[in-house]
mmCIF file with all atom_site columns, C-alpha atoms in Angstrom:
data_model
loop_
_atom_site.group_PDB
_atom_site.id
_atom_site.type_symbol
_atom_site.label_atom_id
_atom_site.label_alt_id
_atom_site.label_comp_id
_atom_site.label_asym_id
_atom_site.label_entity_id
_atom_site.label_seq_id
_atom_site.pdbx_PDB_ins_code
_atom_site.Cartn_x
_atom_site.Cartn_y
_atom_site.Cartn_z
_atom_site.occupancy
_atom_site.B_iso_or_equiv
_atom_site.pdbx_formal_charge
_atom_site.auth_seq_id
_atom_site.auth_comp_id
_atom_site.auth_asym_id
_atom_site.auth_atom_id
_atom_site.pdbx_PDB_model_num
ATOM 1   C CA . ASP A 1 1   ? 44.718 104.056 149.874 1.00 59.00 ? 28  ASP A CA 1
ATOM 2   C CA . ALA A 1 2   ? 42.018 101.465 149.526 1.00 69.00 ? 29  ALA A CA 1
ATOM 3   C CA . ASP A 1 3   ? 43.062 97.927  148.565 1.00 92.00 ? 30  ASP A CA 1
ATOM 4   C CA . VAL A 1 4   ? 40.007 97.385  146.255 1.00 95.00 ? 31  VAL A CA 1
ATOM 5   C CA . THR A 1 5   ? 38.790 100.427 144.311 1.00 96.00 ? 32  THR A CA 1
ATOM 6   C CA . GLN A 1 6   ? 35.745 100.742 142.056 1.00 97.00 ? 33  GLN A CA 1
ATOM 7   C CA . THR A 1 7   ? 34.927 103.437 139.459 1.00 97.00 ? 34  THR A CA 1
ATOM 8   C CA . PRO A 1 8   ? 32.571 105.117 138.991 1.00 97.00 ? 35  PRO A CA 1
ATOM 9   C CA . ARG A 1 9   ? 30.939 105.109 142.409 1.00 96.00 ? 36  ARG A CA 1
ATOM 10  C CA . ASN A 1 10  ? 27.695 106.346 141.062 1.00 97.00 ? 37  ASN A CA 1
ATOM 11  C CA . ARG A 1 11  ? 26.241 106.117 137.558 1.00 97.00 ? 38  ARG A CA 1
ATOM 12  C CA . ILE A 1 12  ? 23.001 107.033 136.090 1.00 97.00 ? 39  ILE A CA 1
ATOM 13  C CA . THR A 1 13  ? 22.291 105.767 132.530 1.00 96.00 ? 40  THR A CA 1
ATOM 14  C CA . LYS A 1 14  ? 19.613 105.048 130.046 1.00 97.00 ? 41  LYS A CA 1
ATOM 15  C CA . THR A 1 15  ? 18.061 101.794 128.777 1.00 97.00 ? 42  THR A CA 1
ATOM 16  C CA . GLY A 1 16  ? 20.155 100.338 125.850 1.00 97.00 ? 43  GLY A CA 1
ATOM 17  C CA . LYS A 1 17  ? 23.329 102.178 126.695 1.00 97.00 ? 44  LYS A CA 1
ATOM 18  C CA . ARG A 1 18  ? 26.590 100.150 127.215 1.00 96.00 ? 45  ARG A CA 1
ATOM 19  C CA . ILE A 1 19  ? 28.128 100.649 130.644 1.00 96.00 ? 46  ILE A CA 1
ATOM 20  C CA . MET A 1 20  ? 31.555 99.486  132.012 1.00 97.00 ? 47  MET A CA 1
ATOM 21  C CA . LEU A 1 21  ? 32.342 99.255  135.742 1.00 98.00 ? 48  LEU A CA 1
ATOM 22  C CA . GLU A 1 22  ? 35.983 98.976  136.727 1.00 98.00 ? 49  GLU A CA 1
ATOM 23  C CA . CYS A 1 23  ? 37.811 97.355  139.590 1.00 98.00 ? 50  CYS A CA 1
ATOM 24  C CA . SER A 1 24  ? 41.302 97.559  140.633 1.00 97.00 ? 51  SER A CA 1
ATOM 25  C CA . GLN A 1 25  ? 43.109 95.969  143.620 1.00 97.00 ? 52  GLN A CA 1
ATOM 26  C CA . THR A 1 26  ? 46.495 96.265  145.297 1.00 95.00 ? 53  THR A CA 1
ATOM 27  C CA . LYS A 1 27  ? 46.291 93.138  147.379 1.00 91.00 ? 54  LYS A CA 1
ATOM 28  C CA . GLY A 1 28  ? 48.026 91.033  144.902 1.00 91.00 ? 55  GLY A CA 1
ATOM 29  C CA . HIS A 1 29  ? 45.308 88.489  144.911 1.00 90.00 ? 56  HIS A CA 1
ATOM 30  C CA . ASP A 1 30  ? 44.557 86.193  141.897 1.00 88.00 ? 57  ASP A CA 1
ATOM 31  C CA . ARG A 1 31  ? 40.882 85.797  142.443 1.00 89.00 ? 58  ARG A CA 1
ATOM 32  C CA . MET A 1 32  ? 38.384 88.511  141.621 1.00 92.00 ? 59  MET A CA 1
ATOM 33  C CA . TYR A 1 33  ? 34.573 88.624  141.674 1.00 92.00 ? 60  TYR A CA 1
ATOM 34  C CA . TRP A 1 34  ? 31.682 90.801  140.668 1.00 95.00 ? 61  TRP A CA 1
ATOM 35  C CA . TYR A 1 35  ? 28.454 90.800  142.772 1.00 93.00 ? 62  TYR A CA 1
ATOM 36  C CA . ARG A 1 36  ? 25.234 92.688  142.644 1.00 94.00 ? 63  ARG A CA 1
ATOM 37  C CA . GLN A 1 37  ? 23.324 93.653  145.735 1.00 92.00 ? 64  GLN A CA 1
ATOM 38  C CA . ASP A 1 38  ? 19.383 94.123  145.628 1.00 89.00 ? 65  ASP A CA 1
ATOM 39  C CA . PRO A 1 39  ? 17.364 94.991  148.643 1.00 79.00 ? 66  PRO A CA 1
ATOM 40  C CA . GLY A 1 40  ? 16.094 91.853  150.338 1.00 69.00 ? 67  GLY A CA 1
ATOM 41  C CA . LEU A 1 41  ? 18.163 89.556  148.030 1.00 71.00 ? 68  LEU A CA 1
ATOM 42  C CA . GLY A 1 42  ? 21.629 89.718  149.475 1.00 76.00 ? 69  GLY A CA 1
ATOM 43  C CA . LEU A 1 43  ? 24.545 89.571  147.278 1.00 83.00 ? 70  LEU A CA 1
ATOM 44  C CA . ARG A 1 44  ? 24.583 87.576  144.117 1.00 86.00 ? 71  ARG A CA 1
ATOM 45  C CA . LEU A 1 45  ? 27.540 86.455  142.183 1.00 87.00 ? 72  LEU A CA 1
ATOM 46  C CA . ILE A 1 46  ? 27.804 87.693  138.489 1.00 93.00 ? 73  ILE A CA 1
ATOM 47  C CA . TYR A 1 47  ? 31.199 86.539  137.329 1.00 93.00 ? 74  TYR A CA 1
ATOM 48  C CA . TYR A 1 48  ? 34.374 85.366  138.947 1.00 90.00 ? 75  TYR A CA 1
ATOM 49  C CA . SER A 1 49  ? 37.998 84.947  137.778 1.00 91.00 ? 76  SER A CA 1
ATOM 50  C CA . PHE A 1 50  ? 40.693 82.829  139.280 1.00 86.00 ? 77  PHE A CA 1
ATOM 51  C CA . ASP A 1 51  ? 43.375 84.336  137.231 1.00 87.00 ? 78  ASP A CA 1
ATOM 52  C CA . VAL A 1 52  ? 43.841 86.443  133.949 1.00 91.00 ? 79  VAL A CA 1
ATOM 53  C CA . LYS A 1 53  ? 43.002 83.344  131.692 1.00 91.00 ? 80  LYS A CA 1
ATOM 54  C CA . ASP A 1 54  ? 40.346 81.850  133.923 1.00 91.00 ? 81  ASP A CA 1
ATOM 55  C CA . ILE A 1 55  ? 36.850 83.479  133.844 1.00 93.00 ? 82  ILE A CA 1
ATOM 56  C CA . ASN A 1 56  ? 33.759 81.883  134.945 1.00 90.00 ? 83  ASN A CA 1
ATOM 57  C CA . LYS A 1 57  ? 29.944 82.691  135.058 1.00 91.00 ? 84  LYS A CA 1
ATOM 58  C CA . GLY A 1 58  ? 28.220 83.016  138.412 1.00 88.00 ? 85  GLY A CA 1
ATOM 59  C CA . GLU A 1 59  ? 24.740 82.588  138.990 1.00 84.00 ? 86  GLU A CA 1
ATOM 60  C CA . ILE A 1 60  ? 23.375 85.762  137.310 1.00 91.00 ? 87  ILE A CA 1
ATOM 61  C CA . SER A 1 61  ? 25.723 86.396  134.343 1.00 94.00 ? 88  SER A CA 1
ATOM 62  C CA . ASP A 1 62  ? 22.972 86.981  131.717 1.00 95.00 ? 89  ASP A CA 1
ATOM 63  C CA . GLY A 1 63  ? 23.202 90.490  130.355 1.00 95.00 ? 90  GLY A CA 1
ATOM 64  C CA . TYR A 1 64  ? 26.718 90.985  131.739 1.00 97.00 ? 91  TYR A CA 1
ATOM 65  C CA . SER A 1 65  ? 30.331 90.398  130.428 1.00 97.00 ? 92  SER A CA 1
ATOM 66  C CA . VAL A 1 66  ? 33.625 90.826  132.111 1.00 97.00 ? 93  VAL A CA 1
ATOM 67  C CA . SER A 1 67  ? 37.248 91.388  131.127 1.00 97.00 ? 94  SER A CA 1
ATOM 68  C CA . ARG A 1 68  ? 40.311 90.573  133.186 1.00 96.00 ? 95  ARG A CA 1
ATOM 69  C CA . GLN A 1 69  ? 42.818 92.929  131.829 1.00 92.00 ? 96  GLN A CA 1
ATOM 70  C CA . ALA A 1 70  ? 45.571 92.073  134.413 1.00 94.00 ? 97  ALA A CA 1
ATOM 71  C CA . GLN A 1 71  ? 45.919 90.422  137.675 1.00 94.00 ? 98  GLN A CA 1
ATOM 72  C CA . ALA A 1 72  ? 44.887 93.602  139.373 1.00 96.00 ? 99  ALA A CA 1
ATOM 73  C CA . LYS A 1 73  ? 41.985 94.703  137.014 1.00 97.00 ? 100 LYS A CA 1
ATOM 74  C CA . PHE A 1 74  ? 38.669 93.230  136.421 1.00 98.00 ? 101 PHE A CA 1
ATOM 75  C CA . SER A 1 75  ? 35.888 95.030  134.531 1.00 98.00 ? 102 SER A CA 1
ATOM 76  C CA . LEU A 1 76  ? 32.181 94.360  134.320 1.00 98.00 ? 103 LEU A CA 1
ATOM 77  C CA . SER A 1 77  ? 30.188 95.454  131.227 1.00 98.00 ? 104 SER A CA 1
ATOM 78  C CA . LEU A 1 78  ? 26.352 95.792  130.734 1.00 96.00 ? 105 LEU A CA 1
ATOM 79  C CA . GLU A 1 79  ? 26.121 95.446  126.955 1.00 92.00 ? 106 GLU A CA 1
ATOM 80  C CA . SER A 1 80  ? 22.705 97.004  126.819 1.00 96.00 ? 107 SER A CA 1
ATOM 81  C CA . ALA A 1 81  ? 21.546 98.154  130.223 1.00 96.00 ? 108 ALA A CA 1
ATOM 82  C CA . ILE A 1 82  ? 17.912 97.584  131.272 1.00 96.00 ? 109 ILE A CA 1
ATOM 83  C CA . PRO A 1 83  ? 16.096 99.032  134.234 1.00 96.00 ? 110 PRO A CA 1
ATOM 84  C CA . ASN A 1 84  ? 16.206 95.721  136.213 1.00 95.00 ? 111 ASN A CA 1
ATOM 85  C CA . GLN A 1 85  ? 20.035 95.994  136.339 1.00 97.00 ? 112 GLN A CA 1
ATOM 86  C CA . THR A 1 86  ? 19.593 98.925  138.655 1.00 97.00 ? 113 THR A CA 1
ATOM 87  C CA . ALA A 1 87  ? 21.495 97.782  141.788 1.00 96.00 ? 114 ALA A CA 1
ATOM 88  C CA . LEU A 1 88  ? 24.573 98.148  143.863 1.00 96.00 ? 115 LEU A CA 1
ATOM 89  C CA . TYR A 1 89  ? 27.507 96.413  142.306 1.00 97.00 ? 116 TYR A CA 1
ATOM 90  C CA . PHE A 1 90  ? 30.570 95.231  144.355 1.00 96.00 ? 117 PHE A CA 1
ATOM 91  C CA . CYS A 1 91  ? 33.899 93.911  143.274 1.00 96.00 ? 118 CYS A CA 1
ATOM 92  C CA . ALA A 1 92  ? 35.805 91.546  145.626 1.00 93.00 ? 119 ALA A CA 1
ATOM 93  C CA . THR A 1 93  ? 39.170 89.768  145.692 1.00 92.00 ? 120 THR A CA 1
ATOM 94  C CA . SER A 1 94  ? 40.356 86.770  147.530 1.00 86.00 ? 121 SER A CA 1
ATOM 95  C CA . ASP A 1 95  ? 43.492 84.664  147.976 1.00 79.00 ? 122 ASP A CA 1
ATOM 96  C CA . TYR A 1 96  ? 42.739 81.076  148.574 1.00 69.00 ? 123 TYR A CA 1
ATOM 97  C CA . PHE A 1 97  ? 44.428 79.409  151.524 1.00 62.00 ? 124 PHE A CA 1
ATOM 98  C CA . LYS A 1 98  ? 44.468 75.643  150.925 1.00 58.00 ? 125 LYS A CA 1
ATOM 99  C CA . ARG A 1 99  ? 45.686 75.091  154.390 1.00 48.00 ? 126 ARG A CA 1
ATOM 100 C CA . GLU A 1 100 ? 42.669 76.675  155.995 1.00 51.00 ? 127 GLU A CA 1
ATOM 101 C CA . GLY A 1 101 ? 40.307 75.295  153.406 1.00 50.00 ? 128 GLY A CA 1
ATOM 102 C CA . SER A 1 102 ? 38.447 78.664  153.213 1.00 65.00 ? 129 SER A CA 1
ATOM 103 C CA . ASP A 1 103 ? 38.996 81.985  151.731 1.00 74.00 ? 130 ASP A CA 1
ATOM 104 C CA . THR A 1 104 ? 38.404 85.613  153.019 1.00 82.00 ? 131 THR A CA 1
ATOM 105 C CA . GLN A 1 105 ? 36.949 88.172  150.539 1.00 86.00 ? 132 GLN A CA 1
ATOM 106 C CA . TYR A 1 106 ? 37.806 91.778  150.416 1.00 90.00 ? 133 TYR A CA 1
ATOM 107 C CA . PHE A 1 107 ? 35.166 94.008  148.872 1.00 94.00 ? 134 PHE A CA 1
ATOM 108 C CA . GLY A 1 108 ? 35.392 97.403  147.207 1.00 95.00 ? 135 GLY A CA 1
ATOM 109 C CA . PRO A 1 109 ? 33.242 100.257 148.149 1.00 94.00 ? 136 PRO A CA 1
ATOM 110 C CA . GLY A 1 110 ? 30.539 99.594  145.480 1.00 96.00 ? 137 GLY A CA 1
ATOM 111 C CA . THR A 1 111 ? 29.212 101.192 142.449 1.00 97.00 ? 138 THR A CA 1
ATOM 112 C CA . ARG A 1 112 ? 25.595 102.343 142.603 1.00 96.00 ? 139 ARG A CA 1
ATOM 113 C CA . LEU A 1 113 ? 24.033 101.986 138.950 1.00 97.00 ? 140 LEU A CA 1
ATOM 114 C CA . THR A 1 114 ? 20.706 103.353 138.045 1.00 97.00 ? 141 THR A CA 1
ATOM 115 C CA . VAL A 1 115 ? 19.268 102.576 134.662 1.00 97.00 ? 142 VAL A CA 1
ATOM 116 C CA . LEU A 1 116 ? 16.302 104.699 133.561 1.00 96.00 ? 143 LEU A CA 1
ATOM 117 C CA . ASP B 2 1   ? 24.032 75.592  150.161 1.00 55.00 ? 25  ASP B CA 1
ATOM 118 C CA . ALA B 2 2   ? 23.047 75.243  153.699 1.00 64.00 ? 26  ALA B CA 1
ATOM 119 C CA . LYS B 2 3   ? 20.911 78.158  155.091 1.00 83.00 ? 27  LYS B CA 1
ATOM 120 C CA . THR B 2 4   ? 21.459 80.431  158.030 1.00 90.00 ? 28  THR B CA 1
ATOM 121 C CA . THR B 2 5   ? 18.829 82.189  160.164 1.00 92.00 ? 29  THR B CA 1
ATOM 122 C CA . GLN B 2 6   ? 19.500 85.446  161.870 1.00 94.00 ? 30  GLN B CA 1
ATOM 123 C CA . PRO B 2 7   ? 17.265 87.989  163.770 1.00 95.00 ? 31  PRO B CA 1
ATOM 124 C CA . ASN B 2 8   ? 16.440 90.861  161.524 1.00 92.00 ? 32  ASN B CA 1
ATOM 125 C CA . SER B 2 9   ? 17.664 93.628  164.020 1.00 95.00 ? 33  SER B CA 1
ATOM 126 C CA . MET B 2 10  ? 19.234 93.924  167.400 1.00 97.00 ? 34  MET B CA 1
ATOM 127 C CA . GLU B 2 11  ? 20.009 96.976  169.609 1.00 97.00 ? 35  GLU B CA 1
ATOM 128 C CA . SER B 2 12  ? 22.904 97.517  171.993 1.00 96.00 ? 36  SER B CA 1
ATOM 129 C CA . ASN B 2 13  ? 24.164 100.243 174.128 1.00 96.00 ? 37  ASN B CA 1
ATOM 130 C CA . GLU B 2 14  ? 27.688 101.673 173.620 1.00 96.00 ? 38  GLU B CA 1
ATOM 131 C CA . GLU B 2 15  ? 30.506 100.020 175.559 1.00 95.00 ? 39  GLU B CA 1
ATOM 132 C CA . GLU B 2 16  ? 28.453 97.006  176.270 1.00 96.00 ? 40  GLU B CA 1
ATOM 133 C CA . PRO B 2 17  ? 28.977 93.470  174.943 1.00 95.00 ? 41  PRO B CA 1
ATOM 134 C CA . VAL B 2 18  ? 26.841 92.293  171.873 1.00 97.00 ? 42  VAL B CA 1
ATOM 135 C CA . HIS B 2 19  ? 25.962 88.682  171.092 1.00 98.00 ? 43  HIS B CA 1
ATOM 136 C CA . LEU B 2 20  ? 24.669 88.302  167.594 1.00 97.00 ? 44  LEU B CA 1
ATOM 137 C CA . PRO B 2 21  ? 23.120 84.769  167.076 1.00 97.00 ? 45  PRO B CA 1
ATOM 138 C CA . CYS B 2 22  ? 23.091 82.581  163.944 1.00 96.00 ? 46  CYS B CA 1
ATOM 139 C CA . ASN B 2 23  ? 21.344 79.272  163.484 1.00 95.00 ? 47  ASN B CA 1
ATOM 140 C CA . HIS B 2 24  ? 22.497 76.833  160.789 1.00 92.00 ? 48  HIS B CA 1
ATOM 141 C CA . SER B 2 25  ? 20.934 73.608  161.596 1.00 93.00 ? 49  SER B CA 1
ATOM 142 C CA . THR B 2 26  ? 21.778 71.983  158.243 1.00 90.00 ? 50  THR B CA 1
ATOM 143 C CA . ILE B 2 27  ? 25.404 72.791  158.338 1.00 90.00 ? 51  ILE B CA 1
ATOM 144 C CA . SER B 2 28  ? 27.732 70.003  156.917 1.00 87.00 ? 52  SER B CA 1
ATOM 145 C CA . GLY B 2 29  ? 31.009 68.823  158.224 1.00 87.00 ? 53  GLY B CA 1
ATOM 146 C CA . THR B 2 30  ? 32.997 70.805  155.765 1.00 84.00 ? 54  THR B CA 1
ATOM 147 C CA . ASP B 2 31  ? 31.202 74.154  156.091 1.00 86.00 ? 55  ASP B CA 1
ATOM 148 C CA . TYR B 2 32  ? 33.127 76.984  157.628 1.00 87.00 ? 56  TYR B CA 1
ATOM 149 C CA . ILE B 2 33  ? 31.089 79.732  159.502 1.00 91.00 ? 57  ILE B CA 1
ATOM 150 C CA . HIS B 2 34  ? 31.980 83.059  158.336 1.00 91.00 ? 58  HIS B CA 1
ATOM 151 C CA . TRP B 2 35  ? 30.873 86.465  159.514 1.00 94.00 ? 59  TRP B CA 1
ATOM 152 C CA . TYR B 2 36  ? 30.961 89.693  157.514 1.00 93.00 ? 60  TYR B CA 1
ATOM 153 C CA . ARG B 2 37  ? 29.539 93.075  158.265 1.00 95.00 ? 61  ARG B CA 1
ATOM 154 C CA . GLN B 2 38  ? 28.420 95.886  156.111 1.00 93.00 ? 62  GLN B CA 1
ATOM 155 C CA . LEU B 2 39  ? 28.710 99.414  157.231 1.00 92.00 ? 63  LEU B CA 1
ATOM 156 C CA . PRO B 2 40  ? 26.506 102.100 155.779 1.00 86.00 ? 64  PRO B CA 1
ATOM 157 C CA . SER B 2 41  ? 27.459 102.881 152.209 1.00 84.00 ? 65  SER B CA 1
ATOM 158 C CA . GLN B 2 42  ? 30.445 100.426 152.229 1.00 88.00 ? 66  GLN B CA 1
ATOM 159 C CA . GLY B 2 43  ? 31.166 97.009  150.798 1.00 91.00 ? 67  GLY B CA 1
ATOM 160 C CA . PRO B 2 44  ? 30.993 93.941  153.118 1.00 92.00 ? 68  PRO B CA 1
ATOM 161 C CA . GLU B 2 45  ? 33.959 93.560  155.395 1.00 93.00 ? 69  GLU B CA 1
ATOM 162 C CA . TYR B 2 46  ? 35.271 90.343  156.858 1.00 91.00 ? 70  TYR B CA 1
ATOM 163 C CA . VAL B 2 47  ? 34.903 89.881  160.604 1.00 95.00 ? 71  VAL B CA 1
ATOM 164 C CA . ILE B 2 48  ? 35.935 86.333  161.624 1.00 94.00 ? 72  ILE B CA 1
ATOM 165 C CA . HIS B 2 49  ? 35.491 82.721  160.609 1.00 91.00 ? 73  HIS B CA 1
ATOM 166 C CA . GLY B 2 50  ? 35.781 79.275  162.210 1.00 91.00 ? 74  GLY B CA 1
ATOM 167 C CA . LEU B 2 51  ? 35.089 75.617  161.697 1.00 91.00 ? 75  LEU B CA 1
ATOM 168 C CA . THR B 2 52  ? 34.591 73.955  165.085 1.00 92.00 ? 76  THR B CA 1
ATOM 169 C CA . SER B 2 53  ? 36.603 75.752  167.772 1.00 92.00 ? 77  SER B CA 1
ATOM 170 C CA . ASN B 2 54  ? 35.803 79.164  169.207 1.00 94.00 ? 78  ASN B CA 1
ATOM 171 C CA . VAL B 2 55  ? 37.902 81.872  167.476 1.00 93.00 ? 79  VAL B CA 1
ATOM 172 C CA . ASN B 2 56  ? 39.170 85.316  168.631 1.00 95.00 ? 80  ASN B CA 1
ATOM 173 C CA . ASN B 2 57  ? 40.570 88.057  166.696 1.00 92.00 ? 81  ASN B CA 1
ATOM 174 C CA . ARG B 2 58  ? 40.981 91.863  167.141 1.00 91.00 ? 82  ARG B CA 1
ATOM 175 C CA . MET B 2 59  ? 37.482 92.676  165.937 1.00 90.00 ? 83  MET B CA 1
ATOM 176 C CA . ALA B 2 60  ? 35.347 89.914  167.651 1.00 95.00 ? 84  ALA B CA 1
ATOM 177 C CA . SER B 2 61  ? 35.009 86.369  168.969 1.00 97.00 ? 85  SER B CA 1
ATOM 178 C CA . LEU B 2 62  ? 33.215 83.607  167.434 1.00 97.00 ? 86  LEU B CA 1
ATOM 179 C CA . ALA B 2 63  ? 31.538 81.044  169.652 1.00 98.00 ? 87  ALA B CA 1
ATOM 180 C CA . ILE B 2 64  ? 30.416 77.761  167.927 1.00 97.00 ? 88  ILE B CA 1
ATOM 181 C CA . ALA B 2 65  ? 28.060 75.383  169.520 1.00 97.00 ? 89  ALA B CA 1
ATOM 182 C CA . GLU B 2 66  ? 29.320 71.881  170.082 1.00 96.00 ? 90  GLU B CA 1
ATOM 183 C CA . ASP B 2 67  ? 26.901 70.424  167.545 1.00 95.00 ? 91  ASP B CA 1
ATOM 184 C CA . ARG B 2 68  ? 27.732 73.301  165.101 1.00 95.00 ? 92  ARG B CA 1
ATOM 185 C CA . LYS B 2 69  ? 24.106 74.102  164.538 1.00 95.00 ? 93  LYS B CA 1
ATOM 186 C CA . SER B 2 70  ? 24.505 77.548  165.748 1.00 96.00 ? 94  SER B CA 1
ATOM 187 C CA . SER B 2 71  ? 27.091 80.188  166.447 1.00 96.00 ? 95  SER B CA 1
ATOM 188 C CA . THR B 2 72  ? 27.390 83.547  168.062 1.00 97.00 ? 96  THR B CA 1
ATOM 189 C CA . LEU B 2 73  ? 29.408 86.593  167.060 1.00 97.00 ? 97  LEU B CA 1
ATOM 190 C CA . ILE B 2 74  ? 30.523 88.500  170.101 1.00 98.00 ? 98  ILE B CA 1
ATOM 191 C CA . LEU B 2 75  ? 31.540 92.070  170.031 1.00 97.00 ? 99  LEU B CA 1
ATOM 192 C CA . HIS B 2 76  ? 33.076 92.750  173.358 1.00 94.00 ? 100 HIS B CA 1
ATOM 193 C CA . ARG B 2 77  ? 32.496 96.413  173.665 1.00 95.00 ? 101 ARG B CA 1
ATOM 194 C CA . ALA B 2 78  ? 30.217 97.924  171.081 1.00 95.00 ? 102 ALA B CA 1
ATOM 195 C CA . THR B 2 79  ? 30.980 101.241 169.680 1.00 96.00 ? 103 THR B CA 1
ATOM 196 C CA . LEU B 2 80  ? 28.990 103.464 167.427 1.00 96.00 ? 104 LEU B CA 1
ATOM 197 C CA . ARG B 2 81  ? 31.153 102.446 164.502 1.00 94.00 ? 105 ARG B CA 1
ATOM 198 C CA . ASP B 2 82  ? 29.951 98.815  164.960 1.00 96.00 ? 106 ASP B CA 1
ATOM 199 C CA . ALA B 2 83  ? 26.412 99.780  163.782 1.00 97.00 ? 107 ALA B CA 1
ATOM 200 C CA . ALA B 2 84  ? 26.198 97.741  160.622 1.00 95.00 ? 108 ALA B CA 1
ATOM 201 C CA . VAL B 2 85  ? 24.382 94.758  159.010 1.00 93.00 ? 109 VAL B CA 1
ATOM 202 C CA . TYR B 2 86  ? 26.094 91.465  160.111 1.00 95.00 ? 110 TYR B CA 1
ATOM 203 C CA . TYR B 2 87  ? 25.968 88.473  157.858 1.00 92.00 ? 111 TYR B CA 1
ATOM 204 C CA . CYS B 2 88  ? 26.519 84.852  158.969 1.00 93.00 ? 112 CYS B CA 1
ATOM 205 C CA . ILE B 2 89  ? 27.619 82.789  156.019 1.00 88.00 ? 113 ILE B CA 1
ATOM 206 C CA . LEU B 2 90  ? 28.449 79.183  155.458 1.00 87.00 ? 114 LEU B CA 1
ATOM 207 C CA . ARG B 2 91  ? 31.266 78.241  153.087 1.00 81.00 ? 115 ARG B CA 1
ATOM 208 C CA . ASP B 2 92  ? 31.837 74.749  151.972 1.00 77.00 ? 116 ASP B CA 1
ATOM 209 C CA . ALA B 2 93  ? 35.606 74.135  152.037 1.00 71.00 ? 117 ALA B CA 1
ATOM 210 C CA . ARG B 2 94  ? 35.025 71.832  148.945 1.00 71.00 ? 118 ARG B CA 1
ATOM 211 C CA . ASP B 2 95  ? 33.539 74.726  146.903 1.00 68.00 ? 119 ASP B CA 1
ATOM 212 C CA . TYR B 2 96  ? 36.510 75.931  144.749 1.00 64.00 ? 120 TYR B CA 1
ATOM 213 C CA . THR B 2 97  ? 34.356 78.592  143.254 1.00 61.00 ? 121 THR B CA 1
ATOM 214 C CA . GLY B 2 98  ? 35.506 80.982  145.893 1.00 57.00 ? 122 GLY B CA 1
ATOM 215 C CA . GLY B 2 99  ? 32.421 83.189  145.653 1.00 57.00 ? 123 GLY B CA 1
ATOM 216 C CA . PHE B 2 100 ? 29.684 83.410  148.222 1.00 56.00 ? 124 PHE B CA 1
ATOM 217 C CA . LYS B 2 101 ? 26.893 83.193  145.635 1.00 53.00 ? 125 LYS B CA 1
ATOM 218 C CA . THR B 2 102 ? 23.501 83.861  147.198 1.00 47.00 ? 126 THR B CA 1
ATOM 219 C CA . ILE B 2 103 ? 24.245 83.052  150.669 1.00 58.00 ? 127 ILE B CA 1
ATOM 220 C CA . PHE B 2 104 ? 24.594 86.779  151.770 1.00 69.00 ? 128 PHE B CA 1
ATOM 221 C CA . GLY B 2 105 ? 21.013 86.863  153.251 1.00 71.00 ? 129 GLY B CA 1
ATOM 222 C CA . ALA B 2 106 ? 19.413 89.858  154.941 1.00 76.00 ? 130 ALA B CA 1
ATOM 223 C CA . GLY B 2 107 ? 21.626 89.509  157.917 1.00 89.00 ? 131 GLY B CA 1
ATOM 224 C CA . THR B 2 108 ? 21.190 91.341  161.349 1.00 94.00 ? 132 THR B CA 1
ATOM 225 C CA . ARG B 2 109 ? 21.028 95.006  161.535 1.00 94.00 ? 133 ARG B CA 1
ATOM 226 C CA . LEU B 2 110 ? 22.754 96.143  164.744 1.00 97.00 ? 134 LEU B CA 1
ATOM 227 C CA . PHE B 2 111 ? 21.780 99.510  166.207 1.00 97.00 ? 135 PHE B CA 1
ATOM 228 C CA . VAL B 2 112 ? 24.149 100.928 168.812 1.00 97.00 ? 136 VAL B CA 1
ATOM 229 C CA . LYS B 2 113 ? 22.878 103.567 171.202 1.00 96.00 ? 137 LYS B CA 1
ATOM 230 C CA . ALA B 2 114 ? 25.060 106.102 172.695 1.00 93.00 ? 138 ALA B CA 1
#
């Protein structure tokens, strides 16, 4: 079984609808992230969470909200979807290794969202 | 964040070594060099990372120039499964955000011929 799972894998919705993307992980990591990927723009960070009570905005959080229901679950919501939110969305986890001074991220398979 | 420059694409024959270059001339002393790859229809996957010394793991080797302004990811024997986009990323060890923000750029698309 995959360590980081995302549901749904594909979603088509209409402008103005509320959408929730879900992410679950079995790696036992405290840190979880949501990114979006657009052609030519790489990955951009939407929100990140260091634990259940610690949620932070990333660089492109406008129009999105998140919920960290448990250590293993991190949901991304689009309150009122718009067409320019059409993208590939990735959830990731990491466990910070202070000794190394860096962290490795583990990504889910992605959710392809289309907003018409 | 310091930038990286990679070729848009490279081609290799199966079973041959592949050297993927990355330039990072503005790297700071606390930047780690990370490599990730993204296979078709999948999320990015960690490959290797290093700070100053060359690194080896089961997937690849990372050769870091003495001045740290460039690095090379080495796949010792390319397979068809290695066809992917490879991203060279700098991560500042002082950045406790944890996220990679915008520094997943376009990467290098590796084509492997049978």
